[in-house]
mmCIF file of C-alpha atoms in Angstrom:
data_model
loop_
_atom_site.group_PDB
_atom_site.id
_atom_site.type_symbol
_atom_site.label_atom_id
_atom_site.label_comp_id
_atom_site.label_asym_id
_atom_site.label_seq_id
_atom_site.Cartn_x
_atom_site.Cartn_y
_atom_site.Cartn_z
ATOM 1 C CA UNK A 1 53.495 -32.521 -23.634
ATOM 2 C CA UNK A 2 56.158 -32.894 -25.783
ATOM 3 C CA UNK A 3 55.870 -29.069 -26.787
ATOM 4 C CA UNK A 4 56.263 -28.352 -22.986
ATOM 5 C CA UNK A 5 53.046 -27.847 -21.486
ATOM 6 C CA UNK A 6 52.505 -28.719 -17.556
ATOM 7 C CA UNK A 7 49.063 -29.135 -17.027
ATOM 8 C CA UNK A 8 45.890 -30.600 -19.007
ATOM 9 C CA UNK A 9 42.662 -30.835 -18.312
ATOM 10 C CA UNK A 10 39.767 -32.343 -20.147
ATOM 11 C CA UNK A 11 36.123 -31.934 -20.229
ATOM 12 C CA UNK A 12 34.357 -34.716 -19.934
ATOM 13 C CA UNK A 13 30.537 -33.909 -18.917
ATOM 14 C CA UNK A 14 28.998 -37.576 -18.897
ATOM 15 C CA UNK A 15 29.817 -40.404 -16.887
ATOM 16 C CA UNK A 16 28.544 -43.105 -19.201
ATOM 17 C CA UNK A 17 28.036 -43.291 -22.820
ATOM 18 C CA UNK A 18 24.142 -42.129 -22.680
ATOM 19 C CA UNK A 19 24.822 -38.989 -20.874
ATOM 20 C CA UNK A 20 28.146 -38.010 -22.674
ATOM 21 C CA UNK A 21 26.159 -38.517 -26.070
ATOM 22 C CA UNK A 22 23.184 -36.128 -24.683
ATOM 23 C CA UNK A 23 26.126 -33.400 -23.626
ATOM 24 C CA UNK A 24 28.537 -33.476 -26.001
ATOM 25 C CA UNK A 25 26.632 -34.607 -28.971
ATOM 26 C CA UNK A 26 28.865 -37.166 -29.930
ATOM 27 C CA UNK A 27 28.992 -41.080 -29.380
ATOM 28 C CA UNK A 28 32.781 -40.738 -28.317
ATOM 29 C CA UNK A 29 32.727 -41.660 -24.165
ATOM 30 C CA UNK A 30 34.965 -44.485 -24.529
ATOM 31 C CA UNK A 31 37.356 -42.265 -27.093
ATOM 32 C CA UNK A 32 37.574 -40.028 -23.877
ATOM 33 C CA UNK A 33 38.027 -42.352 -21.459
ATOM 34 C CA UNK A 34 40.807 -44.086 -23.402
ATOM 35 C CA UNK A 35 42.264 -40.591 -23.895
ATOM 36 C CA UNK A 36 42.730 -39.961 -20.257
ATOM 37 C CA UNK A 37 44.464 -43.342 -19.820
ATOM 38 C CA UNK A 38 46.582 -42.520 -22.629
ATOM 39 C CA UNK A 39 47.782 -39.140 -21.490
ATOM 40 C CA UNK A 40 48.378 -40.518 -17.885
ATOM 41 C CA UNK A 41 50.305 -43.376 -19.406
ATOM 42 C CA UNK A 42 52.540 -40.749 -21.722
ATOM 43 C CA UNK A 43 53.044 -38.377 -18.755
ATOM 44 C CA UNK A 44 54.767 -41.382 -16.706
ATOM 45 C CA UNK A 45 57.398 -41.565 -19.748
ATOM 46 C CA UNK A 46 58.563 -37.936 -19.179
ATOM 47 C CA UNK A 47 61.014 -36.716 -17.191
ATOM 48 C CA UNK A 48 58.721 -33.692 -15.711
ATOM 49 C CA UNK A 49 55.390 -33.474 -13.567
ATOM 50 C CA UNK A 50 52.391 -32.536 -15.998
ATOM 51 C CA UNK A 51 49.552 -32.074 -14.343
ATOM 52 C CA UNK A 52 46.255 -34.077 -15.459
ATOM 53 C CA UNK A 53 42.637 -33.069 -14.496
ATOM 54 C CA UNK A 54 39.081 -33.895 -15.583
ATOM 55 C CA UNK A 55 36.410 -31.161 -15.432
ATOM 56 C CA UNK A 56 32.763 -32.307 -15.265
ATOM 57 C CA UNK A 57 30.231 -29.324 -15.583
ATOM 58 C CA UNK A 58 26.597 -31.393 -14.102
ATOM 59 C CA UNK A 59 23.692 -30.353 -16.326
ATOM 60 C CA UNK A 60 20.247 -31.754 -16.985
ATOM 61 C CA UNK A 61 21.673 -34.049 -19.336
ATOM 62 C CA UNK A 62 24.219 -36.038 -17.399
ATOM 63 C CA UNK A 63 22.664 -35.568 -13.687
ATOM 64 C CA UNK A 64 23.488 -38.560 -11.421
ATOM 65 C CA UNK A 65 26.222 -40.063 -13.776
ATOM 66 C CA UNK A 66 29.062 -37.844 -11.837
ATOM 67 C CA UNK A 67 30.218 -41.042 -9.440
ATOM 68 C CA UNK A 68 30.458 -43.258 -12.654
ATOM 69 C CA UNK A 69 32.942 -40.943 -14.146
ATOM 70 C CA UNK A 70 34.803 -40.510 -10.876
ATOM 71 C CA UNK A 71 34.804 -44.377 -10.636
ATOM 72 C CA UNK A 72 36.277 -44.429 -14.355
ATOM 73 C CA UNK A 73 39.138 -41.968 -14.416
ATOM 74 C CA UNK A 74 40.428 -41.229 -10.933
ATOM 75 C CA UNK A 75 43.045 -43.895 -10.964
ATOM 76 C CA UNK A 76 44.906 -41.887 -13.800
ATOM 77 C CA UNK A 77 44.396 -38.114 -12.737
ATOM 78 C CA UNK A 78 45.515 -35.878 -10.259
ATOM 79 C CA UNK A 79 41.804 -34.168 -9.660
ATOM 80 C CA UNK A 80 38.374 -34.377 -10.952
ATOM 81 C CA UNK A 81 36.524 -30.690 -10.788
ATOM 82 C CA UNK A 82 32.720 -30.871 -10.619
ATOM 83 C CA UNK A 83 30.814 -27.561 -10.935
ATOM 84 C CA UNK A 84 27.316 -26.228 -12.083
ATOM 85 C CA UNK A 85 26.634 -24.559 -15.393
ATOM 86 C CA UNK A 86 27.701 -21.054 -15.940
ATOM 87 C CA UNK A 87 27.142 -18.289 -18.259
ATOM 88 C CA UNK A 88 29.468 -18.612 -20.821
ATOM 89 C CA UNK A 89 31.858 -15.499 -21.563
ATOM 90 C CA UNK A 90 30.456 -13.517 -23.774
ATOM 91 C CA UNK A 91 27.705 -15.741 -24.972
ATOM 92 C CA UNK A 92 24.904 -14.338 -22.626
ATOM 93 C CA UNK A 93 25.090 -10.528 -22.807
ATOM 94 C CA UNK A 94 22.456 -10.234 -20.550
ATOM 95 C CA UNK A 95 24.425 -11.928 -17.810
ATOM 96 C CA UNK A 96 27.906 -11.072 -16.570
ATOM 97 C CA UNK A 97 30.478 -14.141 -17.209
ATOM 98 C CA UNK A 98 31.456 -16.165 -14.041
ATOM 99 C CA UNK A 99 34.487 -17.973 -15.084
ATOM 100 C CA UNK A 100 36.885 -15.403 -16.580
ATOM 101 C CA UNK A 101 38.376 -12.872 -14.363
ATOM 102 C CA UNK A 102 40.016 -9.906 -15.401
ATOM 103 C CA UNK A 103 42.656 -7.414 -13.691
ATOM 104 C CA UNK A 104 43.674 -4.031 -14.995
ATOM 105 C CA UNK A 105 41.412 -4.684 -18.342
ATOM 106 C CA UNK A 106 43.772 -7.459 -19.190
ATOM 107 C CA UNK A 107 42.791 -11.039 -19.597
ATOM 108 C CA UNK A 108 45.058 -13.918 -18.369
ATOM 109 C CA UNK A 109 44.044 -16.789 -20.833
ATOM 110 C CA UNK A 110 45.710 -15.904 -24.059
ATOM 111 C CA UNK A 111 48.828 -15.662 -21.961
ATOM 112 C CA UNK A 112 48.919 -18.353 -20.316
ATOM 113 C CA UNK A 113 46.696 -21.094 -21.312
ATOM 114 C CA UNK A 114 46.025 -23.215 -24.491
ATOM 115 C CA UNK A 115 42.883 -24.603 -25.253
ATOM 116 C CA UNK A 116 42.091 -26.923 -27.923
ATOM 117 C CA UNK A 117 38.640 -28.150 -29.022
ATOM 118 C CA UNK A 118 37.494 -31.290 -29.663
ATOM 119 C CA UNK A 119 38.161 -30.790 -33.500
ATOM 120 C CA UNK A 120 42.014 -30.181 -32.502
ATOM 121 C CA UNK A 121 41.914 -26.209 -32.737
ATOM 122 C CA UNK A 122 43.817 -24.042 -30.677
ATOM 123 C CA UNK A 123 41.423 -21.360 -29.127
ATOM 124 C CA UNK A 124 42.306 -18.286 -27.049
ATOM 125 C CA UNK A 125 39.555 -18.933 -24.522
ATOM 126 C CA UNK A 126 38.054 -21.937 -22.650
ATOM 127 C CA UNK A 127 34.571 -20.131 -23.006
ATOM 128 C CA UNK A 128 34.943 -20.336 -26.737
ATOM 129 C CA UNK A 129 32.292 -23.074 -27.882
ATOM 130 C CA UNK A 130 31.717 -21.656 -31.403
ATOM 131 C CA UNK A 131 35.488 -21.653 -32.177
ATOM 132 C CA UNK A 132 34.974 -17.675 -32.525
ATOM 133 C CA UNK A 133 38.455 -17.431 -30.695
ATOM 134 C CA UNK A 134 40.117 -20.525 -32.300
ATOM 135 C CA UNK A 135 43.413 -19.164 -33.912
ATOM 136 C CA UNK A 136 44.814 -22.271 -35.833
ATOM 137 C CA UNK A 137 44.386 -25.919 -36.876
ATOM 138 C CA UNK A 138 46.913 -28.209 -35.162
ATOM 139 C CA UNK A 139 46.560 -30.703 -37.938
ATOM 140 C CA UNK A 140 48.309 -28.110 -39.550
ATOM 141 C CA UNK A 141 50.841 -26.335 -37.147
ATOM 142 C CA UNK A 142 52.808 -27.679 -34.227
ATOM 143 C CA UNK A 143 51.576 -26.359 -30.634
ATOM 144 C CA UNK A 144 54.479 -24.230 -30.274
ATOM 145 C CA UNK A 145 53.851 -22.919 -33.967
ATOM 146 C CA UNK A 146 50.223 -21.934 -33.139
ATOM 147 C CA UNK A 147 51.382 -20.385 -29.905
ATOM 148 C CA UNK A 148 53.530 -18.304 -31.609
ATOM 149 C CA UNK A 149 51.360 -17.532 -34.717
ATOM 150 C CA UNK A 150 51.018 -13.902 -35.884
ATOM 151 C CA UNK A 151 46.868 -14.197 -35.474
ATOM 152 C CA UNK A 152 47.747 -14.941 -31.885
ATOM 153 C CA UNK A 153 50.528 -12.574 -31.465
ATOM 154 C CA UNK A 154 47.853 -9.837 -32.680
ATOM 155 C CA UNK A 155 45.052 -11.083 -30.483
ATOM 156 C CA UNK A 156 47.472 -11.074 -27.441
ATOM 157 C CA UNK A 157 48.798 -7.300 -28.686
ATOM 158 C CA UNK A 158 44.673 -6.377 -28.633
ATOM 159 C CA UNK A 159 44.321 -7.396 -25.210
ATOM 160 C CA UNK A 160 47.591 -5.578 -24.290
ATOM 161 C CA UNK A 161 46.369 -2.342 -25.666
ATOM 162 C CA UNK A 162 43.067 -2.875 -23.786
ATOM 163 C CA UNK A 163 44.664 -2.046 -20.905
ATOM 164 C CA UNK A 164 44.649 1.647 -21.915
ATOM 165 C CA UNK A 165 41.974 1.629 -24.613
ATOM 166 C CA UNK A 166 38.791 -0.339 -24.365
ATOM 167 C CA UNK A 167 38.285 0.018 -27.925
ATOM 168 C CA UNK A 168 40.879 -2.118 -29.160
ATOM 169 C CA UNK A 169 38.784 -5.773 -28.392
ATOM 170 C CA UNK A 170 35.882 -4.158 -30.362
ATOM 171 C CA UNK A 171 34.885 -6.777 -33.067
ATOM 172 C CA UNK A 172 35.890 -9.764 -30.581
ATOM 173 C CA UNK A 173 34.065 -11.797 -28.690
ATOM 174 C CA UNK A 174 36.680 -10.915 -25.950
ATOM 175 C CA UNK A 175 34.702 -7.450 -26.083
ATOM 176 C CA UNK A 176 31.405 -8.941 -25.064
ATOM 177 C CA UNK A 177 33.141 -10.943 -22.256
ATOM 178 C CA UNK A 178 34.859 -8.188 -20.603
ATOM 179 C CA UNK A 179 32.321 -5.548 -21.161
ATOM 180 C CA UNK A 180 28.812 -6.723 -21.928
ATOM 181 C CA UNK A 181 26.600 -5.888 -24.103
ATOM 182 C CA UNK A 182 25.495 -7.120 -27.793
ATOM 183 C CA UNK A 183 27.886 -5.715 -29.824
ATOM 184 C CA UNK A 184 28.461 -7.906 -33.307
ATOM 185 C CA UNK A 185 31.570 -9.903 -33.489
ATOM 186 C CA UNK A 186 33.909 -11.592 -35.885
ATOM 187 C CA UNK A 187 35.819 -14.920 -35.342
ATOM 188 C CA UNK A 188 39.354 -14.702 -35.120
ATOM 189 C CA UNK A 189 39.638 -17.754 -38.342
ATOM 190 C CA UNK A 190 36.621 -17.564 -40.015
ATOM 191 C CA UNK A 191 37.606 -21.059 -41.371
ATOM 192 C CA UNK A 192 37.593 -22.949 -38.118
ATOM 193 C CA UNK A 193 34.396 -21.161 -36.277
ATOM 194 C CA UNK A 194 31.182 -23.278 -36.157
ATOM 195 C CA UNK A 195 28.864 -19.953 -36.450
ATOM 196 C CA UNK A 196 30.463 -19.151 -40.132
ATOM 197 C CA UNK A 197 29.498 -22.887 -41.388
#
């Protein structure tokens, strides 16, 4: 918030500790709810409007708990988004992505949104579940420094080139997301990627 962002959306896919653990794999439900409260209070101290939302993807691990979550966070947020599971972009080559949209071969995500993983990594996409598109560890750089890091700038350059050359994203999860297929891809920052560990 101090770096100037104007909206925050937290993914809390469980309405109680049991469902949160089942979906997220971590026993941190109370910590997640407390984060909503802290962010809500802090944004009141700033002299600008900051949107705060919570998203809840309903799965078999959390079915029936959405209303519990709504009760806990509604006083603190501007919006609670409830959706069904979708194909994580590029992760299921047999299905087209249905979250990320492209215009003239360009994905807007790396240019207009900052995505932070639960580990504190700045990622270029909301559909990156294994940190293959994580660029920097925010424990080492501020958000504003990470946003203009050479790794992130290089990815944006490749996306801009993709408007004319569909091969420019080859070797990245972005290419599979935009064009489908099962071609191999590398992580942007292997030190942060879950697959590489």
